[in-house]
GROMACS .gro file of C-alpha atoms in nm:
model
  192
    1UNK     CA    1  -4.070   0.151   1.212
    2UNK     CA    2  -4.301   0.418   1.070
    3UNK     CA    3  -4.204   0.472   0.697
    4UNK     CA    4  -4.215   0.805   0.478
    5UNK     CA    5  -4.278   0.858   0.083
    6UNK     CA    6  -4.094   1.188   0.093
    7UNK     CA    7  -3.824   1.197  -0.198
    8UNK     CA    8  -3.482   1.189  -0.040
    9UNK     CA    9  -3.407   1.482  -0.226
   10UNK     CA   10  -3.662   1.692  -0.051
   11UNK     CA   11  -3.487   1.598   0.232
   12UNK     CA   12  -3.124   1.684   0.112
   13UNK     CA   13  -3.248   2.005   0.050
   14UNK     CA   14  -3.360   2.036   0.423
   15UNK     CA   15  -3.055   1.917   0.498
   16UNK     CA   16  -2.877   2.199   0.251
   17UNK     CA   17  -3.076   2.469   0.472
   18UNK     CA   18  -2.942   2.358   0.817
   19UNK     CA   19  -2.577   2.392   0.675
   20UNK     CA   20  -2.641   2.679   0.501
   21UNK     CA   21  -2.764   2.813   0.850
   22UNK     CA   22  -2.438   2.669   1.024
   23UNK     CA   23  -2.610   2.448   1.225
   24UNK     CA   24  -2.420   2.164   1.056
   25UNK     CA   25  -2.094   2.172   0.953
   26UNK     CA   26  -2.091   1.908   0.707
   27UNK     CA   27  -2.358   1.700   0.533
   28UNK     CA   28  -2.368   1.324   0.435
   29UNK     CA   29  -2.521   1.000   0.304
   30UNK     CA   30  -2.582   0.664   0.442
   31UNK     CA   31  -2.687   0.392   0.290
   32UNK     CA   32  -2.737   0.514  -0.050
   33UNK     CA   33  -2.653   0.317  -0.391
   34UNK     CA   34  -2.453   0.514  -0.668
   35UNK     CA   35  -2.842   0.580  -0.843
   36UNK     CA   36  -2.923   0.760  -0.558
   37UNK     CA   37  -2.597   0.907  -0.481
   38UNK     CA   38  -2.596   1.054  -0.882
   39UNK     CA   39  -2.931   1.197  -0.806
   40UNK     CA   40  -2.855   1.389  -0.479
   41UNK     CA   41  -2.547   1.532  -0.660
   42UNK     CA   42  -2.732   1.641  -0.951
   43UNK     CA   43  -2.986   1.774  -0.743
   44UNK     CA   44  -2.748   1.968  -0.465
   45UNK     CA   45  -2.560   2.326  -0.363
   46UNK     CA   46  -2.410   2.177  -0.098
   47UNK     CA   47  -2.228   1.856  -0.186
   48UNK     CA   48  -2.265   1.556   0.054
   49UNK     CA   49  -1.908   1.529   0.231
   50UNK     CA   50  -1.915   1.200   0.309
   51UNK     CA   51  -2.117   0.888   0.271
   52UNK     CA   52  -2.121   0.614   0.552
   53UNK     CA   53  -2.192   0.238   0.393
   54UNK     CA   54  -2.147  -0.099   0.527
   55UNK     CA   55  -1.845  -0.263   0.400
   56UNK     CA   56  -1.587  -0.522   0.513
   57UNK     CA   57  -1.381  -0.806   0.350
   58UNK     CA   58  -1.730  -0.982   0.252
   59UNK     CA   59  -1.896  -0.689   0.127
   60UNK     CA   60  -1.619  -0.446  -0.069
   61UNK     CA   61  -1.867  -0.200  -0.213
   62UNK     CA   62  -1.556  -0.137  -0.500
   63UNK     CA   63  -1.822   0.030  -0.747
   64UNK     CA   64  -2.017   0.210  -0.489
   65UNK     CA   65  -1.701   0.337  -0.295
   66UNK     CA   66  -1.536   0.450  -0.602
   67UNK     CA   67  -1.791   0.620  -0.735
   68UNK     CA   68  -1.862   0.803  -0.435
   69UNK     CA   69  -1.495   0.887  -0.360
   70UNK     CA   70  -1.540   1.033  -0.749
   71UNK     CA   71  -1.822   1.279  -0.619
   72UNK     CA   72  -1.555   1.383  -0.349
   73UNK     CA   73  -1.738   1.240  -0.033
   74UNK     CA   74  -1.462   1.052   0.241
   75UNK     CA   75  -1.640   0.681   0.245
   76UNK     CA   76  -1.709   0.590   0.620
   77UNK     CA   77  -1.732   0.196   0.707
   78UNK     CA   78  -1.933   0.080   0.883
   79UNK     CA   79  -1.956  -0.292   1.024
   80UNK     CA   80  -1.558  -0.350   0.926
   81UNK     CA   81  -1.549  -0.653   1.063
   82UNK     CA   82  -1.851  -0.810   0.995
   83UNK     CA   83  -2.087  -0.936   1.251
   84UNK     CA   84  -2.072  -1.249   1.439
   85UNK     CA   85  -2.417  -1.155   1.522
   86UNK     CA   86  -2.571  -1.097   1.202
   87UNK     CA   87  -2.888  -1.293   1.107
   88UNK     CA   88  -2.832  -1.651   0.947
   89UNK     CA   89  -3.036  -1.870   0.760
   90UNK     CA   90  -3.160  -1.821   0.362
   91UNK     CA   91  -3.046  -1.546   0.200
   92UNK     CA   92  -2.765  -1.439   0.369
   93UNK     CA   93  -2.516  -1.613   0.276
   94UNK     CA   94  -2.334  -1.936   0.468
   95UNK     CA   95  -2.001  -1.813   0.522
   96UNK     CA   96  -1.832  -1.824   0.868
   97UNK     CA   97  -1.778  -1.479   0.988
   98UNK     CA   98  -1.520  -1.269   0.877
   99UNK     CA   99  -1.286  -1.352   1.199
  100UNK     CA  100  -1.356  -1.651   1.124
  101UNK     CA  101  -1.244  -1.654   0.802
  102UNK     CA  102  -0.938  -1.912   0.768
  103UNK     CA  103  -0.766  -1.621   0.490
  104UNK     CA  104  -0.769  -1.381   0.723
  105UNK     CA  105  -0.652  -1.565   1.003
  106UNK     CA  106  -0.343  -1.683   0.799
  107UNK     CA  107  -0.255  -1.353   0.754
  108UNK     CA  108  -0.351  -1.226   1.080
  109UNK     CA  109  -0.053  -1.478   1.175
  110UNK     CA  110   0.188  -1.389   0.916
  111UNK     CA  111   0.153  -1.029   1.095
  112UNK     CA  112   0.167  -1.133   1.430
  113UNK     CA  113  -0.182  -0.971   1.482
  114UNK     CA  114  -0.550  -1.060   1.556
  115UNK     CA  115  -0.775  -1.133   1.337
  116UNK     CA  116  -0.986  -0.807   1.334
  117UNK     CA  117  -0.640  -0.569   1.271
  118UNK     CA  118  -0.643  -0.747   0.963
  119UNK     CA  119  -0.968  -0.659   0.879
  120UNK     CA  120  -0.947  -0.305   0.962
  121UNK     CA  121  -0.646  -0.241   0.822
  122UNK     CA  122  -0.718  -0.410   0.455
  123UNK     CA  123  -1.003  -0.108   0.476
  124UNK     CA  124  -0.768   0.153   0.606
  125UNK     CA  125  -0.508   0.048   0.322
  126UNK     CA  126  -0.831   0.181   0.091
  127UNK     CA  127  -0.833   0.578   0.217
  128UNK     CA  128  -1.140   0.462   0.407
  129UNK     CA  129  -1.235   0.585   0.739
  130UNK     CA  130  -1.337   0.271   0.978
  131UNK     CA  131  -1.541   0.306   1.235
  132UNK     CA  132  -1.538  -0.040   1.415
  133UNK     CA  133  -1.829  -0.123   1.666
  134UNK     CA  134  -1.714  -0.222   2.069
  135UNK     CA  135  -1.842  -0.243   2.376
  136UNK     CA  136  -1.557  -0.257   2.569
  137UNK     CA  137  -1.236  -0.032   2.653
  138UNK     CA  138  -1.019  -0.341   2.624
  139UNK     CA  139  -1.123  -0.391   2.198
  140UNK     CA  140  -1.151  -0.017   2.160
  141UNK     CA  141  -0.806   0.005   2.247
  142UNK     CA  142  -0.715  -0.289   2.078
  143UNK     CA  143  -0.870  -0.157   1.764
  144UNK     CA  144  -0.606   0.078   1.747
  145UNK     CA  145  -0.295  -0.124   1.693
  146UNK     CA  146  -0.309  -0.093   1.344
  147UNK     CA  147  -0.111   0.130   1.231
  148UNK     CA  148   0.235  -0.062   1.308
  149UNK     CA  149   0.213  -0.290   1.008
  150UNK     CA  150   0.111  -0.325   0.632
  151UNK     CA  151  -0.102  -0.517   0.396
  152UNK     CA  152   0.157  -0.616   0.131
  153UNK     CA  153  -0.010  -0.726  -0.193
  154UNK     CA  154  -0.041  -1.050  -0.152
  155UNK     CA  155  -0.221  -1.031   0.169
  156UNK     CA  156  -0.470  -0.740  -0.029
  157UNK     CA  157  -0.529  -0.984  -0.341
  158UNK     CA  158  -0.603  -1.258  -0.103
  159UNK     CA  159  -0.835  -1.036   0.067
  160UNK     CA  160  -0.995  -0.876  -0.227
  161UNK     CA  161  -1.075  -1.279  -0.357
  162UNK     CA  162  -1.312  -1.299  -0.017
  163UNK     CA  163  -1.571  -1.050  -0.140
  164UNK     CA  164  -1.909  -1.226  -0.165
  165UNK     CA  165  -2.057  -0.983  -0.365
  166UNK     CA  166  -2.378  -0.886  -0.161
  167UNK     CA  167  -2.453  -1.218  -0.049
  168UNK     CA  168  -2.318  -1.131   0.288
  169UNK     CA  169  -2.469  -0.839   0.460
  170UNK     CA  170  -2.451  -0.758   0.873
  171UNK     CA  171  -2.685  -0.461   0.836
  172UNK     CA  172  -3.008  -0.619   0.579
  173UNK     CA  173  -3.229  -0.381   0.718
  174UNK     CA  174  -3.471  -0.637   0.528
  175UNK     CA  175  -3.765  -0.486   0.773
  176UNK     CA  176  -3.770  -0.179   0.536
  177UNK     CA  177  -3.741  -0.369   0.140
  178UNK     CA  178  -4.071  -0.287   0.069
  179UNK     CA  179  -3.991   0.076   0.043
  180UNK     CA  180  -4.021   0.288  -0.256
  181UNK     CA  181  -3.640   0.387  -0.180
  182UNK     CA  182  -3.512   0.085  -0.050
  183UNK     CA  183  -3.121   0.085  -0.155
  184UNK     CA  184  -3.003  -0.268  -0.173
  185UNK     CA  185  -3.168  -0.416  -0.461
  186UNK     CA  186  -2.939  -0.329  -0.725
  187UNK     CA  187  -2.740  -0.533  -0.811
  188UNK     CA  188  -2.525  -0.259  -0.958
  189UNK     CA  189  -2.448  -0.101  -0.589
  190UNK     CA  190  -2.279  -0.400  -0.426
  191UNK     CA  191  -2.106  -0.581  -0.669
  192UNK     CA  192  -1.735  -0.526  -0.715
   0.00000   0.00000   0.00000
């Protein structure tokens, strides 16, 4: 992947021109920790409506989703389940994947429901919007038959106790951790 030095900002400001043209209706971030997040707001006319970031019962994101949610952006999930496919080996983490998870599983059962409503509804129960990965009609459908029962809190603490604090990520994008504006190296942005 060809890499660029160009400030982010200089790019949000591109960005600012196509909305301001109505060629976009809204404008967001992805991928960004809250030092980069502060700076785009600081640095904006049009505020970023909403900022998609990878998060799931291993990876809450608690500082980096509040703060955005404080700048007024909707936080978009991505990866809400995990991924059984992620890479393995050192530095990632050996956990079993989320579906995996024996937690989740016990209160998958306790629900009468699979193992990913669980997930997806633990991230719904935060005001976030979930945007779940499929390749098939069957799961997409499936994915939808959340909304007929709740987390109590019990289930959410339970839940909350699985976060592995950046040590589990689906999306590493390690290819690009050289770069100048590489966002995961913080320790700041993924902790809870």
């Amino acid at each position: 992947m060809a890499h660029t030095d160009v400030d982010y900002v200089e790019t949000w400001k591109a960005l600012e021109e196509v909305h301001k043209a109505g060629k976009a209706k809204n404008i967001g971030l992805s991928n960004f920790n809250v030092e980069q997040v502060q700076r785009v707001v600081e640095n904006s006319t049009v505020a970023p409506a909403c900022h998609q970031i990878e998060v799931h019962v291993y990876l809450q994101n608690k500082k980096l989703i509040d703060f955005s949610k404080s700048k007024g952006m909707v936080v978009v999930a991505y990866s809400p389940l995990g991924s059984n496919d992620r890479p393995k080996g050192p530095g990632f983490g050996d956990f079993p994947a989320p579906l995996e998870d024996a937690v989740v599983k016990k209160i998958a059962a306790k629900h009468k429901k699979q193992p990913g409503h669980v997930l997806l509804k633990f991230l719904l129960q935060q005001d976030l919007v979930v945007i779940p990965k499929s390749v098939s009609k069957e799961r997409l459908k499936a994915n939808l038959e959340v909304f007929d029962f709740t987390l109590d809190n019990e289930d959410l603490n339970e839940l909350q106790k699985l976060d592995k604090h950046g040590e589990y990520r689906a999306c590493t994008m390690g290819q690009d951790n050289s770069h100048i504006y590489y966002p995961f190296d913080r320790k700041y942005d993924n902790s809870s």
